[in-house]
Short mmCIF file of C-alpha atoms and ligand atoms in Angstrom, two decimals:
data_model
loop_
_atom_site.label_atom_id
_atom_site.label_comp_id
_atom_site.label_asym_id
_atom_site.label_seq_id
_atom_site.Cartn_x
_atom_site.Cartn_y
_atom_site.Cartn_z
CA UNK R 242 39.87 0.14 -31.15
CA UNK R 243 37.93 3.34 -30.74
CA UNK R 244 37.00 2.16 -27.27
CA UNK R 245 40.70 1.81 -26.43
CA UNK R 246 41.39 5.35 -27.56
CA UNK R 247 38.52 6.57 -25.46
CA UNK R 248 39.94 4.79 -22.45
CA UNK R 249 43.37 6.22 -23.10
CA UNK R 250 41.95 9.69 -23.58
CA UNK R 251 40.05 9.46 -20.32
CA UNK R 252 42.98 8.19 -18.32
CA UNK R 253 45.26 10.81 -19.84
CA UNK R 254 43.01 13.61 -18.63
CA UNK R 255 41.92 12.68 -15.12
CA UNK R 256 39.96 15.90 -14.65
CA UNK R 257 37.55 15.10 -17.49
CA UNK R 258 33.91 15.23 -16.49
CA UNK R 259 32.42 11.86 -17.30
CA UNK R 260 29.62 11.48 -19.75
CA UNK R 261 26.52 9.85 -18.38
CA UNK R 262 27.11 6.27 -19.43
CA UNK R 263 26.48 2.80 -18.13
CA UNK R 264 25.11 2.95 -14.59
CA UNK R 265 24.34 6.64 -14.98
CA UNK R 266 22.11 6.06 -18.03
CA UNK R 267 20.43 3.05 -16.46
CA UNK R 268 19.94 4.77 -13.12
CA UNK R 269 18.46 7.98 -14.49
CA UNK R 270 16.23 6.16 -16.96
CA UNK R 271 14.95 3.89 -14.19
CA UNK R 272 14.40 6.86 -11.89
CA UNK R 273 12.04 8.50 -14.40
CA UNK R 274 10.27 5.26 -15.30
CA UNK R 275 9.76 4.44 -11.65
CA UNK R 276 8.66 7.96 -10.63
CA UNK R 277 6.09 7.84 -13.41
CA UNK R 278 4.43 4.75 -11.98
CA UNK R 279 2.37 6.88 -9.60
CA UNK R 280 0.94 9.38 -12.14
CA UNK R 281 0.28 6.43 -14.43
CA UNK R 282 -1.61 4.69 -11.66
CA UNK R 283 -3.67 7.86 -11.14
CA UNK R 284 -4.48 8.06 -14.86
CA UNK R 285 -5.40 4.37 -14.97
CA UNK R 286 -7.62 4.75 -11.94
CA UNK R 287 -9.46 7.54 -13.75
CA UNK R 288 -9.94 5.23 -16.73
CA UNK R 289 -11.08 2.42 -14.44
CA UNK R 290 -13.77 4.68 -12.93
CA UNK R 291 -15.07 5.43 -16.40
CA UNK R 292 -15.04 1.75 -17.38
CA UNK R 293 -16.99 0.97 -14.26
CA UNK R 294 -19.60 3.58 -15.22
CA UNK R 295 -19.76 2.10 -18.70
CA UNK R 296 -20.52 -1.44 -17.58
CA UNK R 297 -23.82 -2.80 -16.36
CA UNK R 298 -23.66 -3.41 -12.64
CA UNK R 299 -20.80 -0.89 -12.18
CA UNK R 300 -17.96 -3.18 -11.05
CA UNK R 301 -15.72 -1.71 -8.36
CA UNK R 302 -12.59 0.21 -9.32
CA UNK R 303 -10.28 -2.67 -8.51
CA UNK R 304 -12.18 -4.98 -10.83
CA UNK R 305 -12.31 -2.38 -13.58
CA UNK R 306 -8.58 -1.80 -13.05
CA UNK R 307 -7.94 -5.50 -13.64
CA UNK R 308 -9.44 -5.14 -17.14
CA UNK R 309 -6.79 -2.48 -17.84
CA UNK R 310 -3.95 -4.71 -16.68
CA UNK R 311 -2.86 -5.68 -20.24
CA UNK R 312 -2.26 -2.00 -20.97
CA UNK R 313 -0.16 -1.58 -17.85
CA UNK R 314 1.78 -4.78 -18.53
CA UNK R 315 2.55 -3.73 -22.10
CA UNK R 316 3.60 -0.30 -20.91
CA UNK R 317 5.95 -1.72 -18.29
CA UNK R 318 7.48 -4.00 -20.87
CA UNK R 319 8.57 -1.20 -23.16
CA UNK R 320 8.85 1.79 -20.83
CA UNK R 321 12.54 1.46 -20.04
CA UNK R 322 13.67 1.03 -23.62
CA UNK R 323 11.61 3.95 -24.88
CA UNK R 324 12.69 6.24 -22.05
CA UNK R 325 16.37 5.52 -22.44
CA UNK R 326 16.21 6.17 -26.16
CA UNK R 327 14.19 9.38 -25.71
CA UNK R 328 16.62 10.82 -23.17
CA UNK R 329 20.01 9.66 -24.22
CA UNK R 330 20.73 9.30 -27.81
CA UNK R 331 17.80 11.50 -28.80
CA UNK R 332 18.68 14.60 -26.83
CA UNK R 333 21.62 14.17 -24.50
CA UNK R 334 24.49 12.93 -26.60
CA UNK R 335 26.91 11.23 -24.29
CA UNK R 336 30.29 12.81 -24.78
CA UNK R 337 30.54 16.39 -25.95
CA UNK R 338 32.10 15.69 -29.30
CA UNK R 339 31.31 17.41 -32.55
CA UNK R 340 30.91 15.61 -35.86
CA UNK R 341 34.69 15.48 -36.26
CA UNK R 342 35.06 13.85 -32.89
CA UNK R 343 36.57 16.92 -31.24
CA UNK R 344 35.40 18.49 -28.05
CA UNK R 345 34.28 22.05 -28.86
CA UNK R 346 35.67 24.95 -26.81
CA UNK R 347 33.88 25.45 -23.56
CA UNK R 348 32.78 21.83 -23.29
CA UNK R 349 31.84 19.82 -21.38
CA UNK R 350 30.32 22.78 -19.57
CA UNK R 351 26.56 22.76 -19.75
CA UNK R 352 26.41 25.70 -22.15
CA UNK R 353 28.76 24.25 -24.69
CA UNK R 354 27.43 24.36 -28.26
CA UNK R 355 26.29 20.74 -28.24
CA UNK R 356 24.12 19.28 -25.54
CA UNK R 357 26.30 16.74 -23.82
CA UNK R 358 25.11 13.87 -21.73
CA UNK R 359 27.06 14.75 -18.64
CA UNK R 360 25.26 14.83 -15.32
CA UNK R 361 25.89 18.60 -15.15
CA UNK R 362 24.27 19.06 -18.51
CA UNK R 363 21.26 16.93 -17.56
CA UNK R 364 20.77 19.18 -14.54
CA UNK R 365 21.36 22.35 -16.53
CA UNK R 366 18.74 21.34 -19.08
CA UNK R 367 16.44 19.82 -16.50
CA UNK R 368 13.30 21.48 -17.88
CA UNK R 369 14.02 19.81 -21.22
CA UNK R 370 14.75 16.50 -19.55
CA UNK R 371 11.51 16.69 -17.57
CA UNK R 372 9.53 17.37 -20.71
CA UNK R 373 11.23 14.55 -22.62
CA UNK R 374 10.27 12.10 -19.87
CA UNK R 375 6.66 13.30 -19.87
CA UNK R 376 6.39 13.32 -23.65
CA UNK R 377 7.83 9.84 -23.90
CA UNK R 378 5.57 8.45 -21.19
CA UNK R 379 2.32 9.73 -22.61
CA UNK R 380 3.21 8.83 -26.19
CA UNK R 381 4.02 5.26 -25.19
CA UNK R 382 0.89 4.93 -23.09
CA UNK R 383 -1.38 6.50 -25.69
CA UNK R 384 0.09 4.43 -28.52
CA UNK R 385 -0.66 1.25 -26.57
CA UNK R 386 -4.19 2.45 -25.77
CA UNK R 387 -5.02 2.77 -29.46
CA UNK R 388 -7.34 0.23 -31.15
CA UNK R 389 -5.35 -2.42 -32.98
CA UNK R 390 -2.63 -3.04 -30.43
CA UNK R 391 -2.52 -6.38 -28.62
CA UNK R 392 -2.96 -4.57 -25.32
CA UNK R 393 -6.06 -2.78 -26.60
CA UNK R 394 -7.59 -6.00 -27.93
CA UNK R 395 -7.04 -7.70 -24.57
CA UNK R 396 -8.57 -4.84 -22.62
CA UNK R 397 -11.52 -4.78 -25.00
CA UNK R 398 -12.02 -8.52 -24.63
CA UNK R 399 -11.96 -8.30 -20.84
CA UNK R 400 -14.47 -5.44 -20.87
CA UNK R 401 -16.78 -7.12 -23.40
CA UNK R 402 -16.64 -10.37 -21.43
CA UNK R 403 -17.55 -8.49 -18.29
CA UNK R 404 -20.45 -6.78 -20.07
CA UNK R 405 -21.81 -10.02 -21.50
CA UNK R 406 -21.36 -12.10 -18.37
CA UNK R 407 -23.35 -9.50 -16.52
CA UNK R 408 -26.19 -9.73 -19.03
CA UNK R 409 -26.05 -13.55 -18.77
CA UNK R 410 -26.58 -13.23 -15.04
CA UNK R 411 -29.37 -10.80 -15.61
CA UNK R 412 -31.05 -13.11 -18.03
CA UNK R 413 -31.24 -15.78 -15.35
CA UNK R 414 -32.22 -13.83 -12.27
CA UNK R 415 -32.89 -10.21 -12.61
CA UNK R 416 -36.08 -8.38 -12.02
CA UNK R 417 -34.87 -5.75 -14.47
CA UNK R 418 -34.91 -8.38 -17.15
CA UNK R 419 -38.58 -8.22 -18.20
CA UNK R 420 -38.02 -4.70 -19.55
CA UNK R 421 -35.37 -5.99 -21.92
CA UNK R 422 -37.61 -8.87 -22.78
CA UNK R 423 -40.59 -6.71 -23.53
CA UNK R 424 -38.45 -4.72 -25.94
CA UNK R 425 -37.55 -7.96 -27.65
CA UNK R 426 -41.17 -9.00 -27.73
CA UNK R 427 -42.09 -5.66 -29.30
CA UNK R 428 -39.43 -6.20 -31.91
CA UNK R 429 -40.84 -9.62 -32.60
CA UNK R 430 -44.32 -8.21 -32.78
CA UNK R 431 -43.26 -5.49 -35.18
CA UNK R 432 -41.43 -8.00 -37.31
CA UNK R 433 -44.54 -10.06 -37.51
CA UNK R 434 -46.62 -7.06 -38.47
CA UNK R 435 -44.17 -5.94 -41.11
CA UNK R 436 -44.39 -9.39 -42.61
CA UNK R 437 -40.69 -10.23 -42.28
CA UNK R 438 -41.76 -13.49 -40.79
CA UNK R 439 -38.46 -14.01 -38.97
CA UNK R 440 -40.14 -14.10 -35.62
CA UNK R 441 -43.33 -15.86 -36.57
CA UNK R 442 -44.13 -19.21 -35.15
CA UNK R 443 -41.96 -18.72 -32.08
CA UNK R 444 -43.33 -20.19 -28.97
CA UNK R 445 -45.68 -22.58 -30.70
CA UNK R 446 -45.41 -25.69 -28.67
CA UNK R 447 -42.15 -24.74 -26.97
CA UNK R 448 -44.01 -24.18 -23.71
CA UNK R 449 -44.92 -27.81 -23.38
CA UNK R 450 -44.16 -29.37 -20.06
CA UNK R 451 -44.21 -26.03 -18.28
CA UNK R 452 -47.89 -26.00 -17.49
CA UNK R 453 -47.28 -25.62 -13.78
CA UNK R 454 -45.42 -22.33 -14.31
CA UNK R 455 -47.51 -19.17 -14.32
CA UNK R 456 -48.31 -18.21 -17.86
CA UNK R 457 -46.35 -14.93 -18.03
CA UNK R 458 -43.27 -16.72 -16.76
CA UNK R 459 -43.72 -19.35 -19.42
CA UNK R 460 -43.77 -16.75 -22.16
CA UNK R 461 -40.67 -15.15 -20.76
CA UNK R 462 -38.69 -18.32 -20.83
CA UNK R 463 -39.94 -19.21 -24.24
CA UNK R 464 -38.52 -16.12 -25.82
CA UNK R 465 -35.17 -16.60 -24.14
CA UNK R 466 -34.67 -20.31 -24.55
CA UNK R 467 -36.27 -20.96 -27.89
CA UNK R 468 -33.41 -20.98 -30.43
CA UNK R 469 -35.66 -19.56 -33.10
CA UNK R 470 -36.53 -16.57 -30.97
CA UNK R 471 -32.93 -15.89 -29.93
CA UNK R 472 -32.69 -14.16 -33.30
CA UNK R 473 -35.00 -11.54 -31.93
CA UNK R 474 -32.76 -10.73 -29.00
CA UNK R 475 -29.64 -10.29 -31.08
CA UNK R 476 -30.20 -6.70 -32.21
CA UNK R 477 -30.81 -5.54 -28.66
CA UNK R 478 -27.63 -7.08 -27.24
CA UNK R 479 -25.60 -6.31 -30.30
CA UNK R 480 -26.43 -2.66 -29.99
CA UNK R 481 -25.46 -2.71 -26.35
CA UNK R 482 -22.14 -4.41 -27.21
CA UNK R 483 -21.44 -1.70 -29.78
CA UNK R 484 -22.13 0.95 -27.16
CA UNK R 485 -19.67 -0.66 -24.75
CA UNK R 486 -17.06 -0.93 -27.49
CA UNK R 487 -17.29 2.67 -28.57
CA UNK R 488 -17.49 3.82 -24.96
CA UNK R 489 -14.29 1.95 -24.25
CA UNK R 490 -12.61 3.55 -27.24
CA UNK R 491 -13.23 7.04 -25.87
CA UNK R 492 -12.10 5.98 -22.40
CA UNK R 493 -8.84 4.58 -23.76
CA UNK R 494 -8.30 7.85 -25.61
CA UNK R 495 -8.24 9.51 -22.19
CA UNK R 496 -4.86 7.99 -21.31
CA UNK R 497 -2.98 11.08 -22.42
CA UNK R 498 -5.25 13.81 -20.96
CA UNK R 499 -5.57 11.92 -17.66
CA UNK R 500 -1.82 11.55 -17.37
CA UNK R 501 -1.50 15.26 -18.11
CA UNK R 502 -3.98 16.01 -15.36
CA UNK R 503 -2.09 13.81 -12.90
CA UNK R 504 1.11 15.67 -13.75
CA UNK R 505 -0.49 19.10 -13.42
CA UNK R 506 -0.13 19.80 -17.14
CA UNK R 507 -2.00 22.82 -18.44
CA UNK R 508 -1.53 22.55 -22.20
CA UNK R 509 1.84 24.26 -22.07
CA UNK R 510 3.63 21.38 -20.41
CA UNK R 511 6.85 22.06 -22.25
CA UNK R 512 7.26 25.18 -20.15
CA UNK R 513 4.95 24.99 -17.15
CA UNK R 514 7.18 22.66 -15.19
CA UNK R 515 4.66 19.82 -14.84
CA UNK R 516 4.43 20.45 -11.12
CA UNK R 517 3.50 16.87 -10.20
CA UNK R 518 5.88 15.14 -12.58
CA UNK R 519 9.00 17.18 -12.04
CA UNK R 520 10.62 15.74 -8.91
CA UNK R 521 13.20 18.42 -9.57
CA UNK R 522 15.18 18.51 -6.33
CA UNK R 523 15.33 14.76 -5.81
CA UNK R 524 16.17 14.13 -9.45
CA UNK R 525 18.89 16.75 -9.64
CA UNK R 526 20.51 15.40 -6.51
CA UNK R 527 20.32 11.89 -7.90
CA UNK R 528 21.76 12.91 -11.29
CA UNK R 529 24.66 14.70 -9.62
CA UNK R 530 25.46 11.62 -7.59
CA UNK R 531 27.06 10.26 -10.77
CA UNK R 532 30.63 11.43 -11.43
C1 NAG U 243 11.93 10.20 -8.02
O1 NAG U 243 13.22 9.69 -8.28
C2 NAG U 243 14.25 10.16 -7.41
C3 NAG U 243 15.54 9.56 -7.90
O2 NAG U 243 15.47 8.16 -7.90
C4 NAG U 243 13.91 9.77 -5.98
O3 NAG U 243 14.90 10.29 -5.11
C5 NAG U 243 12.56 10.31 -5.60
O4 NAG U 243 12.20 9.86 -4.33
C6 NAG U 243 11.51 9.87 -6.62
N1 NAG U 243 10.27 10.52 -6.29
C7 NAG U 243 9.11 9.92 -6.35
C8 NAG U 243 7.92 10.71 -5.94
O5 NAG U 243 8.98 8.75 -6.74
C1 NAG U 244 7.64 13.23 -28.17
O1 NAG U 244 7.67 11.82 -28.29
C2 NAG U 244 7.43 11.34 -29.60
C3 NAG U 244 7.34 9.82 -29.53
O2 NAG U 244 8.45 9.26 -28.91
C4 NAG U 244 8.52 11.84 -30.52
O3 NAG U 244 8.26 11.40 -31.81
C5 NAG U 244 8.55 13.36 -30.48
O4 NAG U 244 9.63 13.82 -31.25
C6 NAG U 244 8.69 13.85 -29.05
N1 NAG U 244 8.57 15.29 -29.02
C7 NAG U 244 9.43 16.06 -28.35
C8 NAG U 244 9.17 17.51 -28.43
O5 NAG U 244 10.37 15.58 -27.72
C1 NAG U 245 -0.16 17.59 -7.23
O1 NAG U 245 0.57 17.47 -6.04
C2 NAG U 245 0.02 18.22 -4.96
C3 NAG U 245 0.98 18.15 -3.80
O2 NAG U 245 1.46 16.86 -3.62
C4 NAG U 245 -1.35 17.68 -4.65
O3 NAG U 245 -1.93 18.39 -3.59
C5 NAG U 245 -2.22 17.78 -5.87
O4 NAG U 245 -3.47 17.18 -5.64
C6 NAG U 245 -1.57 17.09 -7.05
N1 NAG U 245 -2.32 17.34 -8.24
C7 NAG U 245 -2.73 16.35 -9.01
C8 NAG U 245 -3.45 16.78 -10.23
O5 NAG U 245 -2.52 15.18 -8.74
#
């Protein structure tokens, strides 16, 4: 019924400036979401570089980027909805009607007492619109990059898997390995001396059948393959896993500052114009293409 009245009202006053509705809302929301894909990619690349530095063997950026994919996927899934809500009902209110449903004097001009959602008003308040889009984007991204979200868990799993598969490889081939091993052996030795007994007896008889292997090599393999002695290695790898986990947490917390950097934010982004996330001329022209 109300819809019918609206239609009648619109057709009765042909000169009425249209509110941004339908295609206008969808188009403008999509324009911001899509323009933000580049600064988001820049921020993610920055995070990928840090993840690469965090991991043993420093995987290349593309590989590190693939670990962040769940974050990007989750962001894409909810970006449109969040952006539309942040821009339209939250700030720009469709038609310029007051609480009584009347259009105040001077409306729908941009400076009318209520902020209307007309294209002219969106252009007039462009600095506000620009900030809303930025604020919404970084809040969404940062919320997803917080421990506890599905996206975060998936990123963490990918990164931890990468860290542990690298140490598996190392365990089999690497020349760096003996250093890790000797740490473990020291731990075992200390345990023995402190009387904990947890490491005692390891290696007794487990070297059988390996007589042809040089003796140092035999000892190496004993410590790694003997199930009893694997206990000894746990603290070393566990500590490393904790380091990767907490390192990842601080990297994920960079989502917001890195996006700010990509946008040219300087801590006063509500007023500084976000030089690289403004797209002012193109956006204004696009907004005004709606009636
Ligand atoms: C931003 O969006 C506007 C409107 O769709 C478009 O004209 C412009 O090319 C976009 N700019 C960038 C850098 O994506
Ligand atoms: C920024 O975005 C958050 C999350 O959507 C919202 O709660 C907050 O009110 C916004 N701030 C401004 C100034 O728009
Ligand atoms: C912002 O854009 C300018 C011009 O395109 C570019 O030279 C500059 O590197 C960009 N800044 C950031 C932080 O991306």
